[in-house]
PDB file of C-alpha atoms in Angstrom:
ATOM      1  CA  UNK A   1      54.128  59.497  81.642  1.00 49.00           C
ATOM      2  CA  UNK A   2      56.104  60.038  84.458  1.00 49.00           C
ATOM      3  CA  UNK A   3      59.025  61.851  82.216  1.00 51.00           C
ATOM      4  CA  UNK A   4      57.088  64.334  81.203  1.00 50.00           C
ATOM      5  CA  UNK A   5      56.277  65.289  84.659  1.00 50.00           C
ATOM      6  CA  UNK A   6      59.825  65.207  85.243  1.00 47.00           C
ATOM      7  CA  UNK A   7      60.949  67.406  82.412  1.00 50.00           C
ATOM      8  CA  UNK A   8      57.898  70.142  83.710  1.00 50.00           C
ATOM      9  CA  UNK A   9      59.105  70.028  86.879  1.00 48.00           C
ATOM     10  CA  UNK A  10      62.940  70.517  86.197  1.00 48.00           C
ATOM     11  CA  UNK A  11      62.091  73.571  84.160  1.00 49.00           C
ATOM     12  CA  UNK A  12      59.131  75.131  85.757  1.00 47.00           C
ATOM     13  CA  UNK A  13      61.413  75.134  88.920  1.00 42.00           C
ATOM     14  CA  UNK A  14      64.353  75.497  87.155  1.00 41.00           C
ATOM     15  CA  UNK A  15      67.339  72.907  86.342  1.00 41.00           C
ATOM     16  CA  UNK A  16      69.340  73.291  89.173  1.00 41.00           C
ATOM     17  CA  UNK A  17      70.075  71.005  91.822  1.00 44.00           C
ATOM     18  CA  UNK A  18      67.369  71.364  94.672  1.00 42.00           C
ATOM     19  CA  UNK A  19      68.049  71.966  98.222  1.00 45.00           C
ATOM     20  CA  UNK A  20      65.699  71.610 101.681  1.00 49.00           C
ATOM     21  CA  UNK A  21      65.185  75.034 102.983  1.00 58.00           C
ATOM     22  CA  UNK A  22      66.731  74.784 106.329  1.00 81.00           C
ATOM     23  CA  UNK A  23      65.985  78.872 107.246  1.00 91.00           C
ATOM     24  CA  UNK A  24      63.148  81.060 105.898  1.00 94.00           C
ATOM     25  CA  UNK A  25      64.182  84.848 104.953  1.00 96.00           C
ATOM     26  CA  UNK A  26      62.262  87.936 104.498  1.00 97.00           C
ATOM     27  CA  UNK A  27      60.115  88.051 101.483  1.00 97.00           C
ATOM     28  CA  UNK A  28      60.614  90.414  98.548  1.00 97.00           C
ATOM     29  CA  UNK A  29      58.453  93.511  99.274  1.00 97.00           C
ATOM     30  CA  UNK A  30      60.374  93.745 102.857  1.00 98.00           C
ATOM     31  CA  UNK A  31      63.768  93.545 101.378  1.00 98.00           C
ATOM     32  CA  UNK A  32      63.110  96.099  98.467  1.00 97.00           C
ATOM     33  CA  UNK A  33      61.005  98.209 101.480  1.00 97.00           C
ATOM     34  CA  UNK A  34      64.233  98.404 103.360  1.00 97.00           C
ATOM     35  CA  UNK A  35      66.638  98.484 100.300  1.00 98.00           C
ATOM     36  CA  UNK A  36      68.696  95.528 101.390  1.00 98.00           C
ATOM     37  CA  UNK A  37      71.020  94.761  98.910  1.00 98.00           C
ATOM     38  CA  UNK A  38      72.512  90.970 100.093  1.00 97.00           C
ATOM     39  CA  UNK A  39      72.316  88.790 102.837  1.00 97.00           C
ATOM     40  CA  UNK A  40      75.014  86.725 103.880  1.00 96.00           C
ATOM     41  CA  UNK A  41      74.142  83.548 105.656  1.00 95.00           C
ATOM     42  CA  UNK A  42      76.242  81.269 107.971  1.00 93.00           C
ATOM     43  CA  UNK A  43      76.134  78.614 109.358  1.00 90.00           C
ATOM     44  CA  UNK A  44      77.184  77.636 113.046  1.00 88.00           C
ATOM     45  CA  UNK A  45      77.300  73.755 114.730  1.00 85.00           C
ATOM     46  CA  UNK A  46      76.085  74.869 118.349  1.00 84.00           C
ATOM     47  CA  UNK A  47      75.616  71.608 120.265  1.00 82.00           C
ATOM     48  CA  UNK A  48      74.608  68.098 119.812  1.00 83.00           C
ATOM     49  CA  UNK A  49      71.623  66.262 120.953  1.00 84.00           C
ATOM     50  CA  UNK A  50      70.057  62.793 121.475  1.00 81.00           C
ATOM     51  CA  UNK A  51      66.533  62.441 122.114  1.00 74.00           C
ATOM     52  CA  UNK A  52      66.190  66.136 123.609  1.00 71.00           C
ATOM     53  CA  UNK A  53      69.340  65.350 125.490  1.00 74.00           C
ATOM     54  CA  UNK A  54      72.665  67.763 124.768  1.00 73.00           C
ATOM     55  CA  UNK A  55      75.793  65.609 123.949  1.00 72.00           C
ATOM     56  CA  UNK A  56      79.606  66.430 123.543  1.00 69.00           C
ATOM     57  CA  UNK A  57      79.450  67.895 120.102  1.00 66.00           C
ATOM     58  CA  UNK A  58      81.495  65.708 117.181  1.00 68.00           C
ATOM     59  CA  UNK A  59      84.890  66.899 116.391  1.00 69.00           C
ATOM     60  CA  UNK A  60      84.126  67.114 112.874  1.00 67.00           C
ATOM     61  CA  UNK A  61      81.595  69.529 113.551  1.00 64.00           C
ATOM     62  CA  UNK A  62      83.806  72.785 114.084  1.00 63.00           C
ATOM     63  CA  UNK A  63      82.525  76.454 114.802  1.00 64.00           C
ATOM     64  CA  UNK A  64      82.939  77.733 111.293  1.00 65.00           C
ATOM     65  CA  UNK A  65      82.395  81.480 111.320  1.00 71.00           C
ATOM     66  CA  UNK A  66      82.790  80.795 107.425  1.00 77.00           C
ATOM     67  CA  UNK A  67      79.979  82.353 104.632  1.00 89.00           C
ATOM     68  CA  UNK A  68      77.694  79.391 103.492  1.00 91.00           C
ATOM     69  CA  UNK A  69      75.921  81.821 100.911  1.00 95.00           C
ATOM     70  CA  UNK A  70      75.256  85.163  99.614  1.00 96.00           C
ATOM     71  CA  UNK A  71      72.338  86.357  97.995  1.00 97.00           C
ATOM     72  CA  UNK A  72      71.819  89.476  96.196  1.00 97.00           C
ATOM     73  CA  UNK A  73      68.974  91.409  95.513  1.00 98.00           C
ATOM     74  CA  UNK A  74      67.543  93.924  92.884  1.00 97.00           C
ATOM     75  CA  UNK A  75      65.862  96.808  94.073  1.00 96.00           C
ATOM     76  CA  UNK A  76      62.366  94.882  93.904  1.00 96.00           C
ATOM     77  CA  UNK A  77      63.593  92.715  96.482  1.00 97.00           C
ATOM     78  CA  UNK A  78      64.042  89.831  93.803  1.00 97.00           C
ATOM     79  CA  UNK A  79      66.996  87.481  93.835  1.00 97.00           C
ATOM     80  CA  UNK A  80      69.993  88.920  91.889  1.00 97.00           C
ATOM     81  CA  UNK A  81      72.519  86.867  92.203  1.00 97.00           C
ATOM     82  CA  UNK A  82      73.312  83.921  94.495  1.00 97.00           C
ATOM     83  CA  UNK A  83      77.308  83.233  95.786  1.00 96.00           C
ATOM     84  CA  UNK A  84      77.782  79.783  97.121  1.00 95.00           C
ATOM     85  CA  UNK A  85      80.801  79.395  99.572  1.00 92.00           C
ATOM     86  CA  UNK A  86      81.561  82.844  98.601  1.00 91.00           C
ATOM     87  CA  UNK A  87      85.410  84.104 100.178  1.00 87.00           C
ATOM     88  CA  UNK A  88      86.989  87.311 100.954  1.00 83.00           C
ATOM     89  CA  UNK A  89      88.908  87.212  97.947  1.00 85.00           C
ATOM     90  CA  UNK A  90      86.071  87.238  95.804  1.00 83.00           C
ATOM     91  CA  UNK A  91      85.947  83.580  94.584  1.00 87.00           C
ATOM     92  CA  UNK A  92      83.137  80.958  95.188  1.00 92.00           C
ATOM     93  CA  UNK A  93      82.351  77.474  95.166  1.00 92.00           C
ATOM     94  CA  UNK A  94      79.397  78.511  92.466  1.00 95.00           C
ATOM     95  CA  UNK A  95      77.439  81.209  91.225  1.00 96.00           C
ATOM     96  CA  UNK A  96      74.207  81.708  89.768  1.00 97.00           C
ATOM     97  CA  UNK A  97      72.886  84.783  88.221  1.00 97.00           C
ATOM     98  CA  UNK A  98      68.971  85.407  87.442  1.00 97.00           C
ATOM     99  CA  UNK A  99      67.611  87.874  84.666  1.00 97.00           C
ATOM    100  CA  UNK A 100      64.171  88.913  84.975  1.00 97.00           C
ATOM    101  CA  UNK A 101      61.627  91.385  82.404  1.00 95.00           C
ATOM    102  CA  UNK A 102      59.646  94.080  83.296  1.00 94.00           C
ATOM    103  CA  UNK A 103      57.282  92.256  84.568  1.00 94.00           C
ATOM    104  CA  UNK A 104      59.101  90.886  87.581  1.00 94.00           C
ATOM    105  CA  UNK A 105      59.384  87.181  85.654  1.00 95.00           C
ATOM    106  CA  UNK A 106      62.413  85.308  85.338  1.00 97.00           C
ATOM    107  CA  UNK A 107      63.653  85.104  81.441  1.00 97.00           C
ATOM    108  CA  UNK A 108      67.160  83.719  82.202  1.00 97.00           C
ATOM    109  CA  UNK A 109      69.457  82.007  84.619  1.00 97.00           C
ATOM    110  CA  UNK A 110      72.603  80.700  84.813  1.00 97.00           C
ATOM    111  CA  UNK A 111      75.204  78.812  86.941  1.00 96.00           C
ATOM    112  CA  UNK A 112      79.058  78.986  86.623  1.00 96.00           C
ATOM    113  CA  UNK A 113      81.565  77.265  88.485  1.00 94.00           C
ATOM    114  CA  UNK A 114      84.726  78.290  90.153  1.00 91.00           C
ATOM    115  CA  UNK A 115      86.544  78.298  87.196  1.00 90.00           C
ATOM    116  CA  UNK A 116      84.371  80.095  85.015  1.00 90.00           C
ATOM    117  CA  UNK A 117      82.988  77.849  83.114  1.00 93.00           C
ATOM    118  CA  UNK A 118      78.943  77.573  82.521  1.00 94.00           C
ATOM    119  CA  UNK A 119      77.530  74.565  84.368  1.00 95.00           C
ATOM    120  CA  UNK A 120      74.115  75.207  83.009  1.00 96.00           C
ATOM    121  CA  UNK A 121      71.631  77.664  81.633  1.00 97.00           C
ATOM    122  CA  UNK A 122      67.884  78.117  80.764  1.00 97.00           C
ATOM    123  CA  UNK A 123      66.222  80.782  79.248  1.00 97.00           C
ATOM    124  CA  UNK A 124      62.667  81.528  78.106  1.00 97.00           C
ATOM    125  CA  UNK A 125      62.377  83.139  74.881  1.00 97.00           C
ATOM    126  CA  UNK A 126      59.152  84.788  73.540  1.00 95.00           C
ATOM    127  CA  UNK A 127      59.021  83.810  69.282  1.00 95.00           C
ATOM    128  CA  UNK A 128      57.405  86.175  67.337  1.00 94.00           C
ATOM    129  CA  UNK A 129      54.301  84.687  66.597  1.00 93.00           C
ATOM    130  CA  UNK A 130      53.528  84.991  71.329  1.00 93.00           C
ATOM    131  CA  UNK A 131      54.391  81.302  72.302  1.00 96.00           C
ATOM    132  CA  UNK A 132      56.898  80.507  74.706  1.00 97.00           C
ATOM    133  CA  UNK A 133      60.426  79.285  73.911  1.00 98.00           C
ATOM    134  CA  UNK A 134      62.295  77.438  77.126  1.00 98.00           C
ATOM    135  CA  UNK A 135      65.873  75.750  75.871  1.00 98.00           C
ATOM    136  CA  UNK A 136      68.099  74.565  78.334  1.00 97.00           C
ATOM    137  CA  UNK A 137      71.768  73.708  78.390  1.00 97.00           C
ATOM    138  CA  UNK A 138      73.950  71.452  80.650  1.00 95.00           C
ATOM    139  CA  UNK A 139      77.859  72.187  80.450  1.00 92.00           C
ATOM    140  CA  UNK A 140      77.367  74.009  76.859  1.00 92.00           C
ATOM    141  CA  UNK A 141      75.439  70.808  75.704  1.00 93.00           C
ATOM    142  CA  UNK A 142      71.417  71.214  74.659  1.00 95.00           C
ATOM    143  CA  UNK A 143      69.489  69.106  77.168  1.00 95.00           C
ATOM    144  CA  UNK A 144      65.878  69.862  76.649  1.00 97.00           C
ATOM    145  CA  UNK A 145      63.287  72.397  74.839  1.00 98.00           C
ATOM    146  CA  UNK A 146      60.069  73.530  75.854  1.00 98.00           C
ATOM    147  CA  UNK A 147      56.944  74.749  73.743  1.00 98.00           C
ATOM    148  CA  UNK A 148      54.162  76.668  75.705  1.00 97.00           C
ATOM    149  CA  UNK A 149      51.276  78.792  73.789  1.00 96.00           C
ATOM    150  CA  UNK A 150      50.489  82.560  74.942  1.00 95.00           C
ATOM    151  CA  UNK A 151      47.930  80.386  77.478  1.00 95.00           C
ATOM    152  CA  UNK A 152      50.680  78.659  79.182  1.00 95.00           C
ATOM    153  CA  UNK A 153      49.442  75.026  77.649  1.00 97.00           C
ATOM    154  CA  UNK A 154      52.996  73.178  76.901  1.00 97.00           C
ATOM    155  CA  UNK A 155      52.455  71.541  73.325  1.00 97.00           C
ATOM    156  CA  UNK A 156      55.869  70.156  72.693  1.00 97.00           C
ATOM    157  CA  UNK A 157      58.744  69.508  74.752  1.00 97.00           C
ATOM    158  CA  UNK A 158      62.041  67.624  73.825  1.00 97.00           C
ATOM    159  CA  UNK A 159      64.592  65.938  76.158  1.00 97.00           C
ATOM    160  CA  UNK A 160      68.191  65.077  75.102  1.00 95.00           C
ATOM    161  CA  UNK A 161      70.427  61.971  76.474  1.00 92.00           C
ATOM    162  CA  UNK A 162      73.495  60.245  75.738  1.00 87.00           C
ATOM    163  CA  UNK A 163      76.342  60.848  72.783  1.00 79.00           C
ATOM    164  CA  UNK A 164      77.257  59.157  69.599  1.00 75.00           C
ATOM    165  CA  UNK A 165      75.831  55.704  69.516  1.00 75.00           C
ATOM    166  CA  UNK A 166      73.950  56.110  72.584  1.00 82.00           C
ATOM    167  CA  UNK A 167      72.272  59.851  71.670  1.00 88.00           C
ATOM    168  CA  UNK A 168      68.304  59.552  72.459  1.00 95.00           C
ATOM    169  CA  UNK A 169      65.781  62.058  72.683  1.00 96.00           C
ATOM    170  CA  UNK A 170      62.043  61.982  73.849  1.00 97.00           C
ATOM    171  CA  UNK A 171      59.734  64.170  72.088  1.00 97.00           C
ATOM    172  CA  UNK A 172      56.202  65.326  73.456  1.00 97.00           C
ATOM    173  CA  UNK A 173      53.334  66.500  71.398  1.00 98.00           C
ATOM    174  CA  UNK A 174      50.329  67.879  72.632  1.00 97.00           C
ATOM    175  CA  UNK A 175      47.488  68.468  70.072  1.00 97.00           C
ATOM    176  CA  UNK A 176      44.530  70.730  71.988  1.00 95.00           C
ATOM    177  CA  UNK A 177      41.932  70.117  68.889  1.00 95.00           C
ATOM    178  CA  UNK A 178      42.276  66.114  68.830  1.00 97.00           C
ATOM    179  CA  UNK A 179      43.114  66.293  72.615  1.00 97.00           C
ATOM    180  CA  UNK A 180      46.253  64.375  72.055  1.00 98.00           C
ATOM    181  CA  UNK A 181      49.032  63.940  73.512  1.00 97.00           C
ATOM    182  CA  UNK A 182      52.361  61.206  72.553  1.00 97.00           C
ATOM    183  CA  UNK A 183      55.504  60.561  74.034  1.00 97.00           C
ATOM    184  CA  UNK A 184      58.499  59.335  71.313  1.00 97.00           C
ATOM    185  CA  UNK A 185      61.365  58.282  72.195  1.00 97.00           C
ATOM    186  CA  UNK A 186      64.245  58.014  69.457  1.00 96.00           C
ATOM    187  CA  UNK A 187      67.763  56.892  69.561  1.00 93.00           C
ATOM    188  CA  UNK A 188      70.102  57.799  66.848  1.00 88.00           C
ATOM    189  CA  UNK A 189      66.533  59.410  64.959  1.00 87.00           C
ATOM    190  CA  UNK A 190      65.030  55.873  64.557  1.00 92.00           C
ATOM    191  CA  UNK A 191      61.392  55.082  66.896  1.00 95.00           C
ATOM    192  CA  UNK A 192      62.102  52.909  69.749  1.00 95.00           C
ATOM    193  CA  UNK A 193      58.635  53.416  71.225  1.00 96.00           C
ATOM    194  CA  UNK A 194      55.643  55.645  71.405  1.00 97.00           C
ATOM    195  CA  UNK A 195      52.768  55.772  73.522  1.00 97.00           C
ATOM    196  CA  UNK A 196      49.596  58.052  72.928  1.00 98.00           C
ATOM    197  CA  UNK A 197      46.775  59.473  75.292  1.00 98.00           C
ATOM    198  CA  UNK A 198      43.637  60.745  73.427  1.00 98.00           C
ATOM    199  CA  UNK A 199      40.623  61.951  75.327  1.00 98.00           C
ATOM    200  CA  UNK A 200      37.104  61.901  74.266  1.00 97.00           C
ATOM    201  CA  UNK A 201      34.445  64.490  75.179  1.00 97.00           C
ATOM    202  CA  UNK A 202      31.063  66.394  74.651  1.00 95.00           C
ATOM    203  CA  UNK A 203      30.982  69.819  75.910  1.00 93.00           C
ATOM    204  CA  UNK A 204      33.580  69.470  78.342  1.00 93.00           C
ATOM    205  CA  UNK A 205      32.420  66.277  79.548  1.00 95.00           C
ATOM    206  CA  UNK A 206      35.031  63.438  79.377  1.00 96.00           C
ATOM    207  CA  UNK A 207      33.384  60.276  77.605  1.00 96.00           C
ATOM    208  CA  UNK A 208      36.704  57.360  76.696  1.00 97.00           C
ATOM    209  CA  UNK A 209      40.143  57.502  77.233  1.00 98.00           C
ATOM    210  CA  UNK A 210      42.345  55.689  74.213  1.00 98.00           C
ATOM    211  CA  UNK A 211      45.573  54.543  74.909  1.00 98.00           C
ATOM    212  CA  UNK A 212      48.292  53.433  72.176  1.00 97.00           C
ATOM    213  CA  UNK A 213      52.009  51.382  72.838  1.00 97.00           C
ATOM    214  CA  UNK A 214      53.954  50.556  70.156  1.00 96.00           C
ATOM    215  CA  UNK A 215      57.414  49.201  71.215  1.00 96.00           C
ATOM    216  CA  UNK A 216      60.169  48.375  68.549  1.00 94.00           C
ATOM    217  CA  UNK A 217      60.902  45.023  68.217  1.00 90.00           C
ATOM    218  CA  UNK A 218      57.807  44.102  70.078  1.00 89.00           C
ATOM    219  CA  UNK A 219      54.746  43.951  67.643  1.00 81.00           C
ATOM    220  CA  UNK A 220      54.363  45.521  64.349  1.00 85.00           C
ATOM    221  CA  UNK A 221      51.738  47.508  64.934  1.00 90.00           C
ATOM    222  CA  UNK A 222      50.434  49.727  68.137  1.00 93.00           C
ATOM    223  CA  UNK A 223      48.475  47.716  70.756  1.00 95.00           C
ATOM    224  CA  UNK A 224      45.376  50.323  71.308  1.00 97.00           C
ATOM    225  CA  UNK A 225      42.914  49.965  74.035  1.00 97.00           C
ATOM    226  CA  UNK A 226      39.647  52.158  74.821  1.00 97.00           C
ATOM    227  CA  UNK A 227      38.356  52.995  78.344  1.00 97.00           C
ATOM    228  CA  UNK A 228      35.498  55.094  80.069  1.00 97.00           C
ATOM    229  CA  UNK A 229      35.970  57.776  82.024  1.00 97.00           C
ATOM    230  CA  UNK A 230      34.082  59.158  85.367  1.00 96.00           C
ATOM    231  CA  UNK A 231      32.898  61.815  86.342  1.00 94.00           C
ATOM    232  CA  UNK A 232      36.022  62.840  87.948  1.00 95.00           C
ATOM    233  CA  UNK A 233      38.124  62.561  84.542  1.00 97.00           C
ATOM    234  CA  UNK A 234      39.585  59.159  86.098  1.00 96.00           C
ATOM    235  CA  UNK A 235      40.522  56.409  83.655  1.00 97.00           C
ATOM    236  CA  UNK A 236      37.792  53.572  84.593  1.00 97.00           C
ATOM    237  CA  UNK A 237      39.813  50.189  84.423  1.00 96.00           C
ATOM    238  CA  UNK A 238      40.548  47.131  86.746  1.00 94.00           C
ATOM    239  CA  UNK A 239      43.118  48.574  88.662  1.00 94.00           C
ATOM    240  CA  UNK A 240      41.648  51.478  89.806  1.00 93.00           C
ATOM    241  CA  UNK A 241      42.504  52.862  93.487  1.00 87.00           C
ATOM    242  CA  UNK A 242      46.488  50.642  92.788  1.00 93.00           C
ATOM    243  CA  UNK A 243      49.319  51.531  92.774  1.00 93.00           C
ATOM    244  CA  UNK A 244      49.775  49.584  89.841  1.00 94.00           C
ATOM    245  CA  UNK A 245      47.333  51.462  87.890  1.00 95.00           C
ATOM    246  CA  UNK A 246      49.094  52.384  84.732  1.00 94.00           C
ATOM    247  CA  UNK A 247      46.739  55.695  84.737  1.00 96.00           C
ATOM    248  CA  UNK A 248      46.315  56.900  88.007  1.00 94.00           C
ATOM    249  CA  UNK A 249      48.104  59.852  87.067  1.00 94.00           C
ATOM    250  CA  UNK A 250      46.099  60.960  83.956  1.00 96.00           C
ATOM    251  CA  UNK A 251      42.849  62.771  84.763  1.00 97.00           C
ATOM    252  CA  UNK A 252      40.671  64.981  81.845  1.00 97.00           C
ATOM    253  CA  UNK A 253      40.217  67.938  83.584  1.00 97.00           C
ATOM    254  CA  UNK A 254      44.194  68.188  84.431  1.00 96.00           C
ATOM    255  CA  UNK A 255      45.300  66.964  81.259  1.00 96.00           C
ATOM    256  CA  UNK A 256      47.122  69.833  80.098  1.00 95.00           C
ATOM    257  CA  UNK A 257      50.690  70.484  81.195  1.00 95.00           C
ATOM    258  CA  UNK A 258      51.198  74.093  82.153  1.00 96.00           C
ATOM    259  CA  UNK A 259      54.692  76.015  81.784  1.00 96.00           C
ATOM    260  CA  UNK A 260      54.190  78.270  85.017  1.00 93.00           C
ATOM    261  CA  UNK A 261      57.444  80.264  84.964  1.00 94.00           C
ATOM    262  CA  UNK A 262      60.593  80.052  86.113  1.00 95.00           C
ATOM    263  CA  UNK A 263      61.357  79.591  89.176  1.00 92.00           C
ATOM    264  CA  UNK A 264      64.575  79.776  91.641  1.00 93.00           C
ATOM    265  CA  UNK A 265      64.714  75.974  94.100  1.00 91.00           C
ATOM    266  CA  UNK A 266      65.493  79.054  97.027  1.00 93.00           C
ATOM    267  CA  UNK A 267      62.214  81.369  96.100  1.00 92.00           C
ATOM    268  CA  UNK A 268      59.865  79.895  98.086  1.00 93.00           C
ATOM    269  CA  UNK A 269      62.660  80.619 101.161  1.00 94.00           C
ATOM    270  CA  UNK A 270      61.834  84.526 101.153  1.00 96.00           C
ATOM    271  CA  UNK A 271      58.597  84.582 103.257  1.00 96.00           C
ATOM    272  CA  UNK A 272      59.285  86.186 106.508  1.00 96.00           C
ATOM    273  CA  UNK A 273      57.202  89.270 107.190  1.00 97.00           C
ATOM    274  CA  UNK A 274      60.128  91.283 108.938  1.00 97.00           C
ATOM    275  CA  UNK A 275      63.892  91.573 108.690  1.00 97.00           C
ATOM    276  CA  UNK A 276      65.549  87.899 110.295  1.00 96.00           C
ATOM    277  CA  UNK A 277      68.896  88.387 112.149  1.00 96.00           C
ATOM    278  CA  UNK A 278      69.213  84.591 113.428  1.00 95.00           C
ATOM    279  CA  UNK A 279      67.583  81.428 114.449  1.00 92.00           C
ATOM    280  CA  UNK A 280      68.578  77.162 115.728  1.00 91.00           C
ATOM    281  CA  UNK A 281      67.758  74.475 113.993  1.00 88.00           C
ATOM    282  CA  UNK A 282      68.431  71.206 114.384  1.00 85.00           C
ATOM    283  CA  UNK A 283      69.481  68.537 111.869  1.00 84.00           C
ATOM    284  CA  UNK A 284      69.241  64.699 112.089  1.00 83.00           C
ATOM    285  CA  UNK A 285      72.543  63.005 112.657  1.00 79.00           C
ATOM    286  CA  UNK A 286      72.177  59.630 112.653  1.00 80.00           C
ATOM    287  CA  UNK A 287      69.438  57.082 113.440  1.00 82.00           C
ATOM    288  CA  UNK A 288      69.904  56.907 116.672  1.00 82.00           C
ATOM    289  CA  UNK A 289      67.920  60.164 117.221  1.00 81.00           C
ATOM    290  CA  UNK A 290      71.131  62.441 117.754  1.00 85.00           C
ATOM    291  CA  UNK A 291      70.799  65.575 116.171  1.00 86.00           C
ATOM    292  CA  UNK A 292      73.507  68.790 115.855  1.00 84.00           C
ATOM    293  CA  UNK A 293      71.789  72.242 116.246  1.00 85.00           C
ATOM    294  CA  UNK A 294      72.781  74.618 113.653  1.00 88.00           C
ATOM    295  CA  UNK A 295      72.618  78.623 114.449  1.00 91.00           C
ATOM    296  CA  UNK A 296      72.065  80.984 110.905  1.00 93.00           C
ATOM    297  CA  UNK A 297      73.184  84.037 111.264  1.00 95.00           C
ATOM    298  CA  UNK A 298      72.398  86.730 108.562  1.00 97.00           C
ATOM    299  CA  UNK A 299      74.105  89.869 107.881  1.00 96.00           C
ATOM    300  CA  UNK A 300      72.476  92.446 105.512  1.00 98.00           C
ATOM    301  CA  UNK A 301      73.953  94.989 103.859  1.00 97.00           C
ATOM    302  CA  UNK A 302      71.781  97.934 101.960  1.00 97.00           C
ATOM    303  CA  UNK A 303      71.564 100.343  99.184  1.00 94.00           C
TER     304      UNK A 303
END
């Protein structure tokens, strides 16, 4: 169950390491309003603290005047291009490059190292008969497919692990008519397990909740157990309100996975309502309560 989640969240929000937003920039209708083309950010040690206190700052914590990162922007104020550890000579530490429709929607995005090479990719391909296609690839290597209808409803996904011997891949179906969904995992094409969720219903009100395991090696045949559902779209069984409860994370009326869109880990970053020059903050050191204060600066530079 909790894979699945997993595999929606690394693509919805896109397969690339995630970072804590540390500084908040201006959002994308005030940089394409005041045609900024990139914004360089660095990052300063100012002082250290300890309980509110100021401190002799660490030695290891030097005033770098050095770029952390450089974003670029189209002229819809939508992320470009971003340049980590970017230098004057034009090399980087990594780069990542976004590719978006006419519609404003990201269709493609990439990250290369300082070499070169491709460190991963994802792309979302519309087939021919509307659906969505979502592949992914880590160092040239497929990783994991998506399936999402016209209405954004994923109804198969596919994650890839290991090499030779140890290849594996976990398959997801979701069938919308029988309102079921399985999880099948495979190594070397052979069925180590599967597990199915089926929901019951009249008129859009949840009735039972039937739940099949099958483990290789195990039993011979899928253990299958029924349960009622509330009113809620809960799973009604004796662990309810647990954290053991193997189905506090199903419900009926969420039981659909949805494929919202790409989406870059530093969007959600661009939500200032006016240009931002600088700002302090302060990051935890150690346990003790000591803390270094950071100053971002940001330099634009325009169309």
């Amino acid at each position: 169950m909790q894979t699945f989640k997993i595999l929606i969240c690394l693509i919805s929000f896109l397969a690339i390491n995630p970072i804590q937003a540390q500084y908040f920039l201006p959002k994308p209708q005030v940089l394409a309003a005041a045609k900024v083309k990139s914004i360089s950010v660095q990052k300063i040690a100012l002082r250290q603290e300890k309980m509110g206190k100021p401190e002799a700052l660490d030695p290891d914590f030097q005033r770098s005047e050095a770029i952390l990162i450089t974003y670029f922007f189209n002229d819809r104020g939508l992320i470009d291009s971003v340049y980590h550890g970017p230098k004057e000579d034009g090399s980087y530490y990594k780069k990542e490059v976004l590719l978006y429709d006419s519609l404003g929607r990201i269709m493609e995005v990439s990250s290369t190292g300082m070499s070169g090479e491709v460190i991963s990719k994802t792309e979302v391909v519309k087939t021919e008969d509307g659906n969505w296609y979502i592949p992914s690839w880590d160092r040239g290597v497929l990783n994991s497919e998506l399936y999402s209808r016209p209405d954004s409803i994923v109804y198969k996904s596919i994650m890839y692990r290991g090499y030779g011997k140890y290849k594996s891949k976990m398959i997801y179906l979701y069938d919308t008519l029988l309102d079921l969904r399985s999880e099948t995992w495979y190594q070397n094409d052979e069925i180590q397990s599967q597990r199915t969720y089926q929901w019951i219903s009249d008129q859009g009100k949840p009735q039972r909740f039937i739940y099949s395991e099958y483990v290789k090696g195990e039993t011979e045949e899928a253990k299958i157990e029924t349960y009622d559902v509330d009113s809620t779209g809960m799973v009604i069984n004796e662990l309810n309100g647990l954290i053991w409860d193997p189905f506090r994370s199903e419900n009926f009326f969420e039981r659909f996975k949805m494929f919202k869109g790409l989406k870059h880990y530093h969007q959600d970053m661009f939500r200032e309502e006016e240009i931002v020059h600088e700002l302090e903050k302060s990051e935890l050191l150690s346990f003790d309560g000591t803390e270094i204060v950071f100053r971002y600066v940001f330099s634009y530079s325009y169309y």
